[in-house]
CSV table of C-alpha atoms in Angstrom, one decimal:
chain,number,residue,atom,x,y,z
A,1,UNK,CA,281.2,67.0,189.3
A,2,UNK,CA,281.2,66.7,185.5
A,3,UNK,CA,283.7,64.5,183.7
A,4,UNK,CA,284.6,63.5,180.1
A,5,UNK,CA,283.0,66.4,178.3
A,6,UNK,CA,282.4,66.1,174.6
A,7,UNK,CA,283.4,69.0,172.4
A,8,UNK,CA,280.6,70.8,170.6
A,9,UNK,CA,277.8,69.7,173.0
A,10,UNK,CA,275.8,72.0,175.2
A,11,UNK,CA,275.7,71.2,178.9
A,12,UNK,CA,273.1,72.4,181.4
A,13,UNK,CA,274.1,72.7,185.1
A,14,UNK,CA,271.5,73.1,187.8
A,15,UNK,CA,272.1,74.1,191.3
A,16,UNK,CA,269.0,73.4,193.4
A,17,UNK,CA,267.6,74.3,196.8
A,18,UNK,CA,269.1,77.8,197.1
A,19,UNK,CA,267.4,79.7,199.9
A,20,UNK,CA,267.9,83.3,198.8
A,21,UNK,CA,265.0,84.8,196.7
A,22,UNK,CA,267.5,86.8,194.6
A,23,UNK,CA,270.9,86.1,193.2
A,24,UNK,CA,273.9,87.8,191.6
A,25,UNK,CA,273.2,85.5,188.7
A,26,UNK,CA,270.1,87.7,188.0
A,27,UNK,CA,272.6,90.6,187.4
A,28,UNK,CA,275.0,89.0,185.0
A,29,UNK,CA,277.3,87.0,187.3
A,30,UNK,CA,278.5,83.8,185.5
A,31,UNK,CA,279.3,80.5,187.3
A,32,UNK,CA,282.9,79.4,187.6
A,33,UNK,CA,284.4,76.2,186.2
A,34,UNK,CA,287.6,74.3,186.7
A,35,UNK,CA,289.2,71.9,184.3
A,36,UNK,CA,291.8,69.5,185.7
A,37,UNK,CA,293.1,68.9,182.1
A,38,UNK,CA,293.4,72.6,181.4
A,39,UNK,CA,295.2,73.1,184.7
A,40,UNK,CA,297.8,70.4,183.9
A,41,UNK,CA,298.3,71.8,180.4
A,42,UNK,CA,298.4,75.5,181.0
A,43,UNK,CA,298.2,76.0,184.8
A,44,UNK,CA,294.8,77.7,184.4
A,45,UNK,CA,292.6,77.6,187.5
A,46,UNK,CA,289.0,78.6,188.1
A,47,UNK,CA,287.5,80.7,185.3
A,48,UNK,CA,284.1,82.2,184.5
A,49,UNK,CA,282.1,80.0,182.3
A,50,UNK,CA,281.1,81.2,178.9
A,51,UNK,CA,277.4,80.6,179.8
A,52,UNK,CA,274.9,81.3,177.1
A,53,UNK,CA,271.9,81.5,179.4
A,54,UNK,CA,271.7,81.9,183.2
A,55,UNK,CA,268.4,81.6,185.1
A,56,UNK,CA,267.5,81.9,188.7
A,57,UNK,CA,264.0,81.2,189.8
A,58,UNK,CA,261.9,79.4,192.5
A,59,UNK,CA,261.3,75.7,192.2
A,60,UNK,CA,258.5,73.4,193.4
A,61,UNK,CA,260.3,72.5,196.7
A,62,UNK,CA,259.1,74.3,199.8
A,63,UNK,CA,261.2,75.1,202.9
A,64,UNK,CA,259.8,73.9,206.2
A,65,UNK,CA,260.6,75.0,209.7
A,66,UNK,CA,260.0,72.1,212.2
A,67,UNK,CA,257.3,70.8,209.9
A,68,UNK,CA,255.6,74.2,209.4
A,69,UNK,CA,255.8,76.2,206.3
A,70,UNK,CA,257.8,79.4,206.9
A,71,UNK,CA,255.7,81.6,204.6
A,72,UNK,CA,253.7,81.4,201.4
A,73,UNK,CA,256.8,82.4,199.5
A,74,UNK,CA,259.1,79.9,201.1
A,75,UNK,CA,260.2,77.9,198.1
A,76,UNK,CA,263.7,77.0,197.3
A,77,UNK,CA,265.3,78.5,194.2
A,78,UNK,CA,267.1,77.0,191.3
A,79,UNK,CA,270.2,78.4,189.5
A,80,UNK,CA,270.6,77.0,185.9
A,81,UNK,CA,273.2,77.8,183.2
A,82,UNK,CA,273.9,76.4,179.7
A,83,UNK,CA,277.4,76.2,178.4
A,84,UNK,CA,279.0,74.9,175.2
A,85,UNK,CA,282.0,72.6,175.5
A,86,UNK,CA,284.7,74.2,173.4
A,87,UNK,CA,286.2,72.2,170.5
A,88,UNK,CA,289.7,71.1,171.2
A,89,UNK,CA,292.4,73.3,169.8
A,90,UNK,CA,294.4,71.9,166.8
């Protein structure tokens, strides 16, 4: 949950501990965002974020199966995106 955004700043969102080694984010899929304020003003619901960069890669955390490593390539993955908070409309 992200609250009280400041217009003109860049925010980075990380989603950690994904188990899949590949992701639709590698092929251009953008994350979705929801603004309660925008919904009250215009009725707009979930929309694709205008993300500048989207990355999906393995991180340092390893998956374990009952205390045993599943395989050498058993790391979790991280999805990361950068988005600029739009300036308020005049």
